[in-house]
JSON list of C-alpha atoms in Angstrom, two decimals:
[
{"chain": "A", "resi": 7, "resn": "ASP", "atom": "CA", "xyz": [0.00, 0.00, 0.00]},
{"chain": "A", "resi": 8, "resn": "VAL", "atom": "CA", "xyz": [1.16, 3.50, -0.82]},
{"chain": "A", "resi": 9, "resn": "LYS", "atom": "CA", "xyz": [1.69, 5.58, 2.23]},
{"chain": "A", "resi": 10, "resn": "VAL", "atom": "CA", "xyz": [1.76, 9.35, 2.19]},
{"chain": "A", "resi": 11, "resn": "THR", "atom": "CA", "xyz": [2.19, 10.83, 5.62]},
{"chain": "A", "resi": 12, "resn": "GLN", "atom": "CA", "xyz": [2.05, 14.40, 6.82]},
{"chain": "A", "resi": 13, "resn": "SER", "atom": "CA", "xyz": [3.80, 15.64, 9.92]},
{"chain": "A", "resi": 14, "resn": "SER", "atom": "CA", "xyz": [0.75, 17.06, 11.71]},
{"chain": "A", "resi": 15, "resn": "ARG", "atom": "CA", "xyz": [-3.02, 16.62, 11.49]},
{"chain": "A", "resi": 16, "resn": "TYR", "atom": "CA", "xyz": [-3.74, 19.90, 13.26]},
{"chain": "A", "resi": 17, "resn": "LEU", "atom": "CA", "xyz": [-1.55, 22.95, 13.70]},
{"chain": "A", "resi": 18, "resn": "VAL", "atom": "CA", "xyz": [-2.19, 26.35, 15.27]},
{"chain": "A", "resi": 19, "resn": "LYS", "atom": "CA", "xyz": [0.23, 29.19, 14.59]},
{"chain": "A", "resi": 20, "resn": "ARG", "atom": "CA", "xyz": [0.35, 32.92, 15.10]},
{"chain": "A", "resi": 21, "resn": "THR", "atom": "CA", "xyz": [0.51, 35.57, 12.39]},
{"chain": "A", "resi": 22, "resn": "GLY", "atom": "CA", "xyz": [4.10, 36.14, 11.29]},
{"chain": "A", "resi": 23, "resn": "GLU", "atom": "CA", "xyz": [5.41, 32.75, 12.39]},
{"chain": "A", "resi": 24, "resn": "LYS", "atom": "CA", "xyz": [7.38, 30.55, 10.03]},
{"chain": "A", "resi": 25, "resn": "VAL", "atom": "CA", "xyz": [5.55, 27.29, 9.42]},
{"chain": "A", "resi": 26, "resn": "PHE", "atom": "CA", "xyz": [6.88, 24.01, 8.05]},
{"chain": "A", "resi": 27, "resn": "LEU", "atom": "CA", "xyz": [4.58, 21.31, 6.75]},
{"chain": "A", "resi": 28, "resn": "GLU", "atom": "CA", "xyz": [6.28, 18.02, 5.99]},
{"chain": "A", "resi": 29, "resn": "CYS", "atom": "CA", "xyz": [5.18, 15.24, 3.65]},
{"chain": "A", "resi": 30, "resn": "VAL", "atom": "CA", "xyz": [6.79, 11.84, 3.19]},
{"chain": "A", "resi": 31, "resn": "GLN", "atom": "CA", "xyz": [5.92, 9.09, 0.70]},
{"chain": "A", "resi": 32, "resn": "ASP", "atom": "CA", "xyz": [7.26, 5.57, 0.59]},
{"chain": "A", "resi": 33, "resn": "MET", "atom": "CA", "xyz": [6.55, 4.49, -2.99]},
{"chain": "A", "resi": 34, "resn": "ASP", "atom": "CA", "xyz": [9.53, 6.03, -4.78]},
{"chain": "A", "resi": 35, "resn": "HIS", "atom": "CA", "xyz": [7.24, 8.46, -6.61]},
{"chain": "A", "resi": 36, "resn": "GLU", "atom": "CA", "xyz": [8.91, 11.13, -8.69]},
{"chain": "A", "resi": 37, "resn": "ASN", "atom": "CA", "xyz": [6.08, 13.64, -8.39]},
{"chain": "A", "resi": 38, "resn": "MET", "atom": "CA", "xyz": [4.94, 15.33, -5.21]},
{"chain": "A", "resi": 39, "resn": "PHE", "atom": "CA", "xyz": [2.28, 18.01, -4.82]},
{"chain": "A", "resi": 40, "resn": "TRP", "atom": "CA", "xyz": [1.02, 20.48, -2.25]},
{"chain": "A", "resi": 41, "resn": "TYR", "atom": "CA", "xyz": [-2.62, 21.61, -2.38]},
{"chain": "A", "resi": 42, "resn": "ARG", "atom": "CA", "xyz": [-4.79, 23.70, -0.18]},
{"chain": "A", "resi": 43, "resn": "GLN", "atom": "CA", "xyz": [-8.47, 22.93, 0.15]},
{"chain": "A", "resi": 44, "resn": "ASP", "atom": "CA", "xyz": [-11.05, 25.57, 1.06]},
{"chain": "A", "resi": 45, "resn": "PRO", "atom": "CA", "xyz": [-14.85, 25.39, 1.09]},
{"chain": "A", "resi": 46, "resn": "GLY", "atom": "CA", "xyz": [-16.31, 26.28, -2.28]},
{"chain": "A", "resi": 47, "resn": "LEU", "atom": "CA", "xyz": [-12.89, 26.45, -3.93]},
{"chain": "A", "resi": 48, "resn": "GLY", "atom": "CA", "xyz": [-11.90, 22.80, -4.07]},
{"chain": "A", "resi": 49, "resn": "LEU", "atom": "CA", "xyz": [-8.28, 21.72, -4.23]},
{"chain": "A", "resi": 50, "resn": "ARG", "atom": "CA", "xyz": [-5.88, 24.33, -5.54]},
{"chain": "A", "resi": 51, "resn": "LEU", "atom": "CA", "xyz": [-2.32, 23.48, -6.42]},
{"chain": "A", "resi": 52, "resn": "ILE", "atom": "CA", "xyz": [0.33, 25.49, -4.58]},
{"chain": "A", "resi": 53, "resn": "TYR", "atom": "CA", "xyz": [3.55, 23.86, -5.80]},
{"chain": "A", "resi": 54, "resn": "PHE", "atom": "CA", "xyz": [4.66, 20.58, -7.24]},
{"chain": "A", "resi": 55, "resn": "SER", "atom": "CA", "xyz": [7.96, 18.83, -7.73]},
{"chain": "A", "resi": 56, "resn": "TYR", "atom": "CA", "xyz": [8.88, 16.22, -10.33]},
{"chain": "A", "resi": 57, "resn": "ASP", "atom": "CA", "xyz": [12.34, 15.44, -9.03]},
{"chain": "A", "resi": 58, "resn": "VAL", "atom": "CA", "xyz": [14.74, 16.15, -6.21]},
{"chain": "A", "resi": 59, "resn": "LYS", "atom": "CA", "xyz": [15.57, 19.86, -5.99]},
{"chain": "A", "resi": 60, "resn": "MET", "atom": "CA", "xyz": [13.07, 20.62, -8.77]},
{"chain": "A", "resi": 61, "resn": "LYS", "atom": "CA", "xyz": [9.93, 22.64, -8.19]},
{"chain": "A", "resi": 62, "resn": "GLU", "atom": "CA", "xyz": [7.19, 24.23, -10.24]},
{"chain": "A", "resi": 63, "resn": "LYS", "atom": "CA", "xyz": [4.67, 26.86, -9.20]},
{"chain": "A", "resi": 64, "resn": "GLY", "atom": "CA", "xyz": [1.06, 25.85, -9.18]},
{"chain": "A", "resi": 65, "resn": "ASP", "atom": "CA", "xyz": [-1.96, 28.12, -9.29]},
{"chain": "A", "resi": 66, "resn": "ILE", "atom": "CA", "xyz": [-1.48, 29.87, -5.93]},
{"chain": "A", "resi": 67, "resn": "PRO", "atom": "CA", "xyz": [2.22, 29.94, -4.95]},
{"chain": "A", "resi": 68, "resn": "GLU", "atom": "CA", "xyz": [2.21, 33.40, -3.37]},
{"chain": "A", "resi": 69, "resn": "GLY", "atom": "CA", "xyz": [3.21, 33.33, 0.29]},
{"chain": "A", "resi": 70, "resn": "TYR", "atom": "CA", "xyz": [4.59, 29.79, 0.05]},
{"chain": "A", "resi": 71, "resn": "SER", "atom": "CA", "xyz": [7.86, 28.10, -0.77]},
{"chain": "A", "resi": 72, "resn": "VAL", "atom": "CA", "xyz": [8.86, 24.44, -0.99]},
{"chain": "A", "resi": 73, "resn": "SER", "atom": "CA", "xyz": [11.87, 22.24, -0.53]},
{"chain": "A", "resi": 74, "resn": "ARG", "atom": "CA", "xyz": [12.67, 18.81, -1.93]},
{"chain": "A", "resi": 75, "resn": "GLU", "atom": "CA", "xyz": [16.09, 17.67, -0.79]},
{"chain": "A", "resi": 76, "resn": "LYS", "atom": "CA", "xyz": [15.24, 13.96, -0.86]},
{"chain": "A", "resi": 77, "resn": "LYS", "atom": "CA", "xyz": [12.97, 12.05, -3.21]},
{"chain": "A", "resi": 78, "resn": "GLU", "atom": "CA", "xyz": [10.62, 10.87, -0.49]},
{"chain": "A", "resi": 79, "resn": "ARG", "atom": "CA", "xyz": [10.16, 14.21, 1.28]},
{"chain": "A", "resi": 80, "resn": "PHE", "atom": "CA", "xyz": [8.47, 17.42, 0.17]},
{"chain": "A", "resi": 81, "resn": "SER", "atom": "CA", "xyz": [8.17, 20.37, 2.53]},
{"chain": "A", "resi": 82, "resn": "LEU", "atom": "CA", "xyz": [5.86, 23.34, 2.32]},
{"chain": "A", "resi": 83, "resn": "ILE", "atom": "CA", "xyz": [7.06, 26.52, 4.01]},
{"chain": "A", "resi": 84, "resn": "LEU", "atom": "CA", "xyz": [5.04, 29.55, 5.02]},
{"chain": "A", "resi": 85, "resn": "GLU", "atom": "CA", "xyz": [7.72, 32.18, 5.58]},
{"chain": "A", "resi": 86, "resn": "SER", "atom": "CA", "xyz": [5.41, 34.51, 7.52]},
{"chain": "A", "resi": 87, "resn": "ALA", "atom": "CA", "xyz": [2.02, 32.98, 8.19]},
{"chain": "A", "resi": 88, "resn": "SER", "atom": "CA", "xyz": [-1.07, 35.10, 7.68]},
{"chain": "A", "resi": 89, "resn": "THR", "atom": "CA", "xyz": [-4.69, 34.52, 8.65]},
{"chain": "A", "resi": 90, "resn": "ASN", "atom": "CA", "xyz": [-5.70, 33.99, 5.02]},
{"chain": "A", "resi": 91, "resn": "GLN", "atom": "CA", "xyz": [-3.47, 30.90, 4.99]},
{"chain": "A", "resi": 92, "resn": "THR", "atom": "CA", "xyz": [-5.78, 29.16, 7.43]},
{"chain": "A", "resi": 93, "resn": "SER", "atom": "CA", "xyz": [-6.80, 26.10, 5.45]},
{"chain": "A", "resi": 94, "resn": "MET", "atom": "CA", "xyz": [-6.55, 22.35, 4.97]},
{"chain": "A", "resi": 95, "resn": "TYR", "atom": "CA", "xyz": [-3.26, 21.42, 3.32]},
{"chain": "A", "resi": 96, "resn": "LEU", "atom": "CA", "xyz": [-3.03, 18.18, 1.38]},
{"chain": "A", "resi": 97, "resn": "CYS", "atom": "CA", "xyz": [0.09, 16.52, 0.07]},
{"chain": "A", "resi": 98, "resn": "ALA", "atom": "CA", "xyz": [0.00, 14.02, -2.79]},
{"chain": "A", "resi": 99, "resn": "SER", "atom": "CA", "xyz": [2.46, 11.93, -4.78]},
{"chain": "A", "resi": 100, "resn": "SER", "atom": "CA", "xyz": [2.47, 9.99, -8.03]},
{"chain": "A", "resi": 101, "resn": "PHE", "atom": "CA", "xyz": [4.69, 8.43, -10.64]},
{"chain": "A", "resi": 102, "resn": "ARG", "atom": "CA", "xyz": [5.71, 10.91, -13.29]},
{"chain": "A", "resi": 103, "resn": "SER", "atom": "CA", "xyz": [5.22, 8.98, -16.50]},
{"chain": "A", "resi": 104, "resn": "GLY", "atom": "CA", "xyz": [2.15, 7.14, -17.69]},
{"chain": "A", "resi": 105, "resn": "ASN", "atom": "CA", "xyz": [-1.41, 7.61, -16.58]},
{"chain": "A", "resi": 106, "resn": "ASN", "atom": "CA", "xyz": [-1.30, 7.52, -12.82]},
{"chain": "A", "resi": 107, "resn": "GLU", "atom": "CA", "xyz": [-3.50, 8.51, -9.95]},
{"chain": "A", "resi": 108, "resn": "GLN", "atom": "CA", "xyz": [-2.23, 10.76, -7.21]},
{"chain": "A", "resi": 109, "resn": "PHE", "atom": "CA", "xyz": [-2.09, 9.34, -3.69]},
{"chain": "A", "resi": 110, "resn": "PHE", "atom": "CA", "xyz": [-2.98, 11.73, -0.89]},
{"chain": "A", "resi": 111, "resn": "GLY", "atom": "CA", "xyz": [-1.85, 12.20, 2.67]},
{"chain": "A", "resi": 112, "resn": "PRO", "atom": "CA", "xyz": [-4.35, 12.72, 5.50]},
{"chain": "A", "resi": 113, "resn": "GLY", "atom": "CA", "xyz": [-4.06, 16.50, 5.43]},
{"chain": "A", "resi": 114, "resn": "THR", "atom": "CA", "xyz": [-2.95, 19.16, 7.89]},
{"chain": "A", "resi": 115, "resn": "ARG", "atom": "CA", "xyz": [-5.55, 21.58, 9.15]},
{"chain": "A", "resi": 116, "resn": "LEU", "atom": "CA", "xyz": [-3.64, 24.81, 9.78]},
{"chain": "A", "resi": 117, "resn": "THR", "atom": "CA", "xyz": [-5.14, 27.66, 11.76]},
{"chain": "A", "resi": 118, "resn": "VAL", "atom": "CA", "xyz": [-3.32, 30.99, 11.80]},
{"chain": "A", "resi": 119, "resn": "LEU", "atom": "CA", "xyz": [-4.44, 33.31, 14.60]},
{"chain": "B", "resi": 298, "resn": "GLU", "atom": "CA", "xyz": [-8.32, 28.68, -18.98]},
{"chain": "B", "resi": 299, "resn": "ASP", "atom": "CA", "xyz": [-8.68, 25.03, -18.11]},
{"chain": "B", "resi": 300, "resn": "LYS", "atom": "CA", "xyz": [-11.48, 24.27, -15.67]},
{"chain": "B", "resi": 301, "resn": "VAL", "atom": "CA", "xyz": [-13.45, 21.47, -14.08]},
{"chain": "B", "resi": 302, "resn": "VAL", "atom": "CA", "xyz": [-17.00, 22.06, -12.85]},
{"chain": "B", "resi": 303, "resn": "GLN", "atom": "CA", "xyz": [-18.94, 19.70, -10.62]},
{"chain": "B", "resi": 304, "resn": "SER", "atom": "CA", "xyz": [-22.65, 19.69, -9.92]},
{"chain": "B", "resi": 305, "resn": "PRO", "atom": "CA", "xyz": [-24.54, 19.74, -7.73]},
{"chain": "B", "resi": 306, "resn": "LEU", "atom": "CA", "xyz": [-22.41, 21.37, -5.03]},
{"chain": "B", "resi": 307, "resn": "SER", "atom": "CA", "xyz": [-24.27, 19.43, -2.37]},
{"chain": "B", "resi": 308, "resn": "LEU", "atom": "CA", "xyz": [-26.90, 16.78, -2.16]},
{"chain": "B", "resi": 309, "resn": "VAL", "atom": "CA", "xyz": [-28.93, 15.19, 0.64]},
{"chain": "B", "resi": 310, "resn": "VAL", "atom": "CA", "xyz": [-30.63, 11.86, 0.00]},
{"chain": "B", "resi": 311, "resn": "HIS", "atom": "CA", "xyz": [-32.16, 9.00, 1.95]},
{"chain": "B", "resi": 312, "resn": "GLU", "atom": "CA", "xyz": [-30.61, 5.58, 2.26]},
{"chain": "B", "resi": 313, "resn": "GLY", "atom": "CA", "xyz": [-31.51, 3.44, -0.71]},
{"chain": "B", "resi": 314, "resn": "ASP", "atom": "CA", "xyz": [-31.76, 6.32, -3.16]},
{"chain": "B", "resi": 315, "resn": "THR", "atom": "CA", "xyz": [-29.72, 6.44, -6.37]},
{"chain": "B", "resi": 316, "resn": "VAL", "atom": "CA", "xyz": [-27.62, 9.53, -7.03]},
{"chain": "B", "resi": 317, "resn": "THR", "atom": "CA", "xyz": [-25.84, 10.91, -10.08]},
{"chain": "B", "resi": 318, "resn": "LEU", "atom": "CA", "xyz": [-22.95, 13.31, -9.71]},
{"chain": "B", "resi": 319, "resn": "ASN", "atom": "CA", "xyz": [-21.77, 15.37, -12.65]},
{"chain": "B", "resi": 320, "resn": "CYS", "atom": "CA", "xyz": [-18.39, 16.61, -13.78]},
{"chain": "B", "resi": 321, "resn": "SER", "atom": "CA", "xyz": [-17.85, 18.75, -16.86]},
{"chain": "B", "resi": 322, "resn": "TYR", "atom": "CA", "xyz": [-14.50, 19.98, -18.06]},
{"chain": "B", "resi": 323, "resn": "GLU", "atom": "CA", "xyz": [-12.76, 22.29, -20.44]},
{"chain": "B", "resi": 324, "resn": "VAL", "atom": "CA", "xyz": [-9.17, 21.13, -20.45]},
{"chain": "B", "resi": 325, "resn": "THR", "atom": "CA", "xyz": [-6.68, 21.43, -23.25]},
{"chain": "B", "resi": 326, "resn": "ASN", "atom": "CA", "xyz": [-5.16, 18.18, -24.39]},
{"chain": "B", "resi": 327, "resn": "PHE", "atom": "CA", "xyz": [-7.21, 15.86, -22.21]},
{"chain": "B", "resi": 328, "resn": "ARG", "atom": "CA", "xyz": [-5.61, 12.62, -21.04]},
{"chain": "B", "resi": 329, "resn": "SER", "atom": "CA", "xyz": [-7.77, 11.21, -18.23]},
{"chain": "B", "resi": 330, "resn": "LEU", "atom": "CA", "xyz": [-10.50, 11.99, -15.70]},
{"chain": "B", "resi": 331, "resn": "LEU", "atom": "CA", "xyz": [-10.41, 10.69, -12.15]},
{"chain": "B", "resi": 332, "resn": "TRP", "atom": "CA", "xyz": [-12.96, 10.43, -9.35]},
{"chain": "B", "resi": 333, "resn": "TYR", "atom": "CA", "xyz": [-11.98, 10.52, -5.68]},
{"chain": "B", "resi": 334, "resn": "LYS", "atom": "CA", "xyz": [-14.00, 10.09, -2.47]},
{"chain": "B", "resi": 335, "resn": "GLN", "atom": "CA", "xyz": [-13.05, 12.25, 0.50]},
{"chain": "B", "resi": 336, "resn": "GLU", "atom": "CA", "xyz": [-14.37, 11.60, 3.96]},
{"chain": "B", "resi": 337, "resn": "LYS", "atom": "CA", "xyz": [-12.83, 13.40, 6.92]},
{"chain": "B", "resi": 338, "resn": "LYS", "atom": "CA", "xyz": [-9.35, 12.54, 5.70]},
{"chain": "B", "resi": 339, "resn": "ALA", "atom": "CA", "xyz": [-7.33, 11.93, 2.54]},
{"chain": "B", "resi": 340, "resn": "PRO", "atom": "CA", "xyz": [-9.13, 11.65, -0.79]},
{"chain": "B", "resi": 341, "resn": "THR", "atom": "CA", "xyz": [-9.18, 8.04, -1.90]},
{"chain": "B", "resi": 342, "resn": "PHE", "atom": "CA", "xyz": [-9.12, 7.00, -5.53]},
{"chain": "B", "resi": 343, "resn": "LEU", "atom": "CA", "xyz": [-12.27, 5.58, -7.12]},
{"chain": "B", "resi": 344, "resn": "PHE", "atom": "CA", "xyz": [-11.95, 5.51, -10.90]},
{"chain": "B", "resi": 345, "resn": "MET", "atom": "CA", "xyz": [-9.80, 6.64, -13.78]},
{"chain": "B", "resi": 346, "resn": "LEU", "atom": "CA", "xyz": [-11.50, 7.13, -17.15]},
{"chain": "B", "resi": 347, "resn": "THR", "atom": "CA", "xyz": [-9.67, 7.62, -20.41]},
{"chain": "B", "resi": 348, "resn": "SER", "atom": "CA", "xyz": [-12.05, 6.38, -23.11]},
{"chain": "B", "resi": 349, "resn": "SER", "atom": "CA", "xyz": [-15.58, 7.44, -23.97]},
{"chain": "B", "resi": 350, "resn": "GLY", "atom": "CA", "xyz": [-18.48, 5.12, -23.39]},
{"chain": "B", "resi": 351, "resn": "ILE", "atom": "CA", "xyz": [-16.70, 2.51, -21.28]},
{"chain": "B", "resi": 352, "resn": "GLU", "atom": "CA", "xyz": [-18.30, 2.17, -17.88]},
{"chain": "B", "resi": 353, "resn": "LYS", "atom": "CA", "xyz": [-16.11, 1.58, -14.87]},
{"chain": "B", "resi": 354, "resn": "LYS", "atom": "CA", "xyz": [-17.84, -0.22, -12.03]},
{"chain": "B", "resi": 355, "resn": "SER", "atom": "CA", "xyz": [-17.03, -1.04, -8.43]},
{"chain": "B", "resi": 356, "resn": "GLY", "atom": "CA", "xyz": [-19.84, -2.44, -6.35]},
{"chain": "B", "resi": 357, "resn": "ARG", "atom": "CA", "xyz": [-22.63, 0.12, -6.20]},
{"chain": "B", "resi": 358, "resn": "LEU", "atom": "CA", "xyz": [-20.50, 2.82, -7.84]},
{"chain": "B", "resi": 359, "resn": "SER", "atom": "CA", "xyz": [-20.10, 3.29, -11.55]},
{"chain": "B", "resi": 360, "resn": "SER", "atom": "CA", "xyz": [-18.78, 6.00, -13.82]},
{"chain": "B", "resi": 361, "resn": "ILE", "atom": "CA", "xyz": [-18.68, 6.82, -17.48]},
{"chain": "B", "resi": 362, "resn": "LEU", "atom": "CA", "xyz": [-16.97, 9.42, -19.64]},
{"chain": "B", "resi": 363, "resn": "ASP", "atom": "CA", "xyz": [-18.22, 11.31, -22.69]},
{"chain": "B", "resi": 364, "resn": "LYS", "atom": "CA", "xyz": [-15.23, 12.89, -24.45]},
{"chain": "B", "resi": 365, "resn": "LYS", "atom": "CA", "xyz": [-17.37, 14.46, -27.13]},
{"chain": "B", "resi": 366, "resn": "GLU", "atom": "CA", "xyz": [-19.59, 16.34, -24.70]},
{"chain": "B", "resi": 367, "resn": "LEU", "atom": "CA", "xyz": [-16.74, 16.76, -22.19]},
{"chain": "B", "resi": 368, "resn": "PHE", "atom": "CA", "xyz": [-18.34, 15.35, -19.07]},
{"chain": "B", "resi": 369, "resn": "SER", "atom": "CA", "xyz": [-18.44, 12.39, -16.75]},
{"chain": "B", "resi": 370, "resn": "ILE", "atom": "CA", "xyz": [-21.01, 11.06, -14.31]},
{"chain": "B", "resi": 371, "resn": "LEU", "atom": "CA", "xyz": [-20.59, 9.09, -11.13]},
{"chain": "B", "resi": 372, "resn": "ASN", "atom": "CA", "xyz": [-23.56, 6.96, -10.14]},
{"chain": "B", "resi": 373, "resn": "ILE", "atom": "CA", "xyz": [-24.17, 5.49, -6.73]},
{"chain": "B", "resi": 374, "resn": "THR", "atom": "CA", "xyz": [-27.05, 3.05, -6.39]},
{"chain": "B", "resi": 375, "resn": "ALA", "atom": "CA", "xyz": [-28.74, 1.92, -3.14]},
{"chain": "B", "resi": 376, "resn": "THR", "atom": "CA", "xyz": [-26.91, 4.61, -1.18]},
{"chain": "B", "resi": 377, "resn": "GLN", "atom": "CA", "xyz": [-25.77, 3.93, 2.37]},
{"chain": "B", "resi": 378, "resn": "THR", "atom": "CA", "xyz": [-24.75, 6.32, 5.15]},
{"chain": "B", "resi": 379, "resn": "GLY", "atom": "CA", "xyz": [-21.15, 5.29, 4.54]},
{"chain": "B", "resi": 380, "resn": "ASP", "atom": "CA", "xyz": [-21.37, 6.91, 1.11]},
{"chain": "B", "resi": 381, "resn": "SER", "atom": "CA", "xyz": [-21.59, 10.33, 2.78]},
{"chain": "B", "resi": 382, "resn": "ALA", "atom": "CA", "xyz": [-18.50, 12.19, 1.61]},
{"chain": "B", "resi": 383, "resn": "VAL", "atom": "CA", "xyz": [-17.22, 14.83, -0.76]},
{"chain": "B", "resi": 384, "resn": "TYR", "atom": "CA", "xyz": [-16.72, 13.42, -4.25]},
{"chain": "B", "resi": 385, "resn": "LEU", "atom": "CA", "xyz": [-13.94, 15.07, -6.23]},
{"chain": "B", "resi": 386, "resn": "CYS", "atom": "CA", "xyz": [-13.46, 15.06, -9.97]},
{"chain": "B", "resi": 387, "resn": "ALA", "atom": "CA", "xyz": [-10.01, 15.71, -11.42]},
{"chain": "B", "resi": 388, "resn": "VAL", "atom": "CA", "xyz": [-8.77, 15.99, -14.99]},
{"chain": "B", "resi": 389, "resn": "ALA", "atom": "CA", "xyz": [-5.22, 15.28, -16.08]},
{"chain": "B", "resi": 390, "resn": "PRO", "atom": "CA", "xyz": [-4.00, 16.92, -19.29]},
{"chain": "B", "resi": 391, "resn": "ARG", "atom": "CA", "xyz": [-1.22, 15.42, -21.34]},
{"chain": "B", "resi": 392, "resn": "ASP", "atom": "CA", "xyz": [2.32, 16.70, -21.05]},
{"chain": "B", "resi": 393, "resn": "THR", "atom": "CA", "xyz": [1.96, 18.29, -17.64]},
{"chain": "B", "resi": 394, "resn": "GLY", "atom": "CA", "xyz": [3.86, 15.71, -15.62]},
{"chain": "B", "resi": 395, "resn": "ASN", "atom": "CA", "xyz": [0.69, 14.22, -14.13]},
{"chain": "B", "resi": 396, "resn": "GLN", "atom": "CA", "xyz": [-0.62, 17.53, -12.82]},
{"chain": "B", "resi": 397, "resn": "PHE", "atom": "CA", "xyz": [-4.37, 17.49, -12.16]},
{"chain": "B", "resi": 398, "resn": "TYR", "atom": "CA", "xyz": [-7.14, 20.09, -12.28]},
{"chain": "B", "resi": 399, "resn": "PHE", "atom": "CA", "xyz": [-9.74, 19.53, -9.57]},
{"chain": "B", "resi": 400, "resn": "GLY", "atom": "CA", "xyz": [-13.37, 20.54, -9.39]},
{"chain": "B", "resi": 401, "resn": "THR", "atom": "CA", "xyz": [-14.83, 21.99, -6.19]},
{"chain": "B", "resi": 402, "resn": "GLY", "atom": "CA", "xyz": [-16.41, 18.69, -5.25]},
{"chain": "B", "resi": 403, "resn": "THR", "atom": "CA", "xyz": [-19.95, 17.49, -4.54]},
{"chain": "B", "resi": 404, "resn": "SER", "atom": "CA", "xyz": [-20.86, 17.00, -0.89]},
{"chain": "B", "resi": 405, "resn": "LEU", "atom": "CA", "xyz": [-23.17, 14.01, -0.52]},
{"chain": "B", "resi": 406, "resn": "THR", "atom": "CA", "xyz": [-25.06, 13.36, 2.69]},
{"chain": "B", "resi": 407, "resn": "VAL", "atom": "CA", "xyz": [-27.03, 10.12, 3.04]},
{"chain": "B", "resi": 408, "resn": "ILE", "atom": "CA", "xyz": [-29.53, 10.12, 5.88]},
{"chain": "B", "resi": 409, "resn": "PRO", "atom": "CA", "xyz": [-30.99, 6.93, 7.38]}
]
């Protein structure tokens, strides 16, 4: 079974704090993705990575950065958290080539006060 | 601009009812359409559709794709309370490294 794990299920931070969200997958997937999910807006892609040290902006990268130093780990960084970044954050991974589903982690519900 | 639209946004039915969820898309260079079920946790994969007219089936769930009219439906027969979830539709274009475009989801509530 594919396992995608995220470091926290729930997180509460204060405005201006630096926040790290970690995602780890154990299936040797090339691709990894970070989404945020908000009511009425669905899943929106923040960043994705198709290889170690490679990253591509998604639809809403502003206020976020990412790091992929190892194939199995993809980190999302909020340099200075703001209240409008309160959301559910979902990590996913997949193989790069062919027609493949994405496998999702359980999500991190982040609240920024 | 590529987009994926799901309808209805939410639905409340009684156990035993049959429901049809809709997903329409406007995506350049279509490769595949996927359905996911999301309860209070990670979305879980249901179906991947790549060809028109071929029904995919798993128990009480089935789905079909129409590439000419650019939509897909997800049917659930004899609904149960365990079917209550958000159902997500995603479309994968070609040549994007397996990037997906997601719809906003349909929230299904099945009441006893």
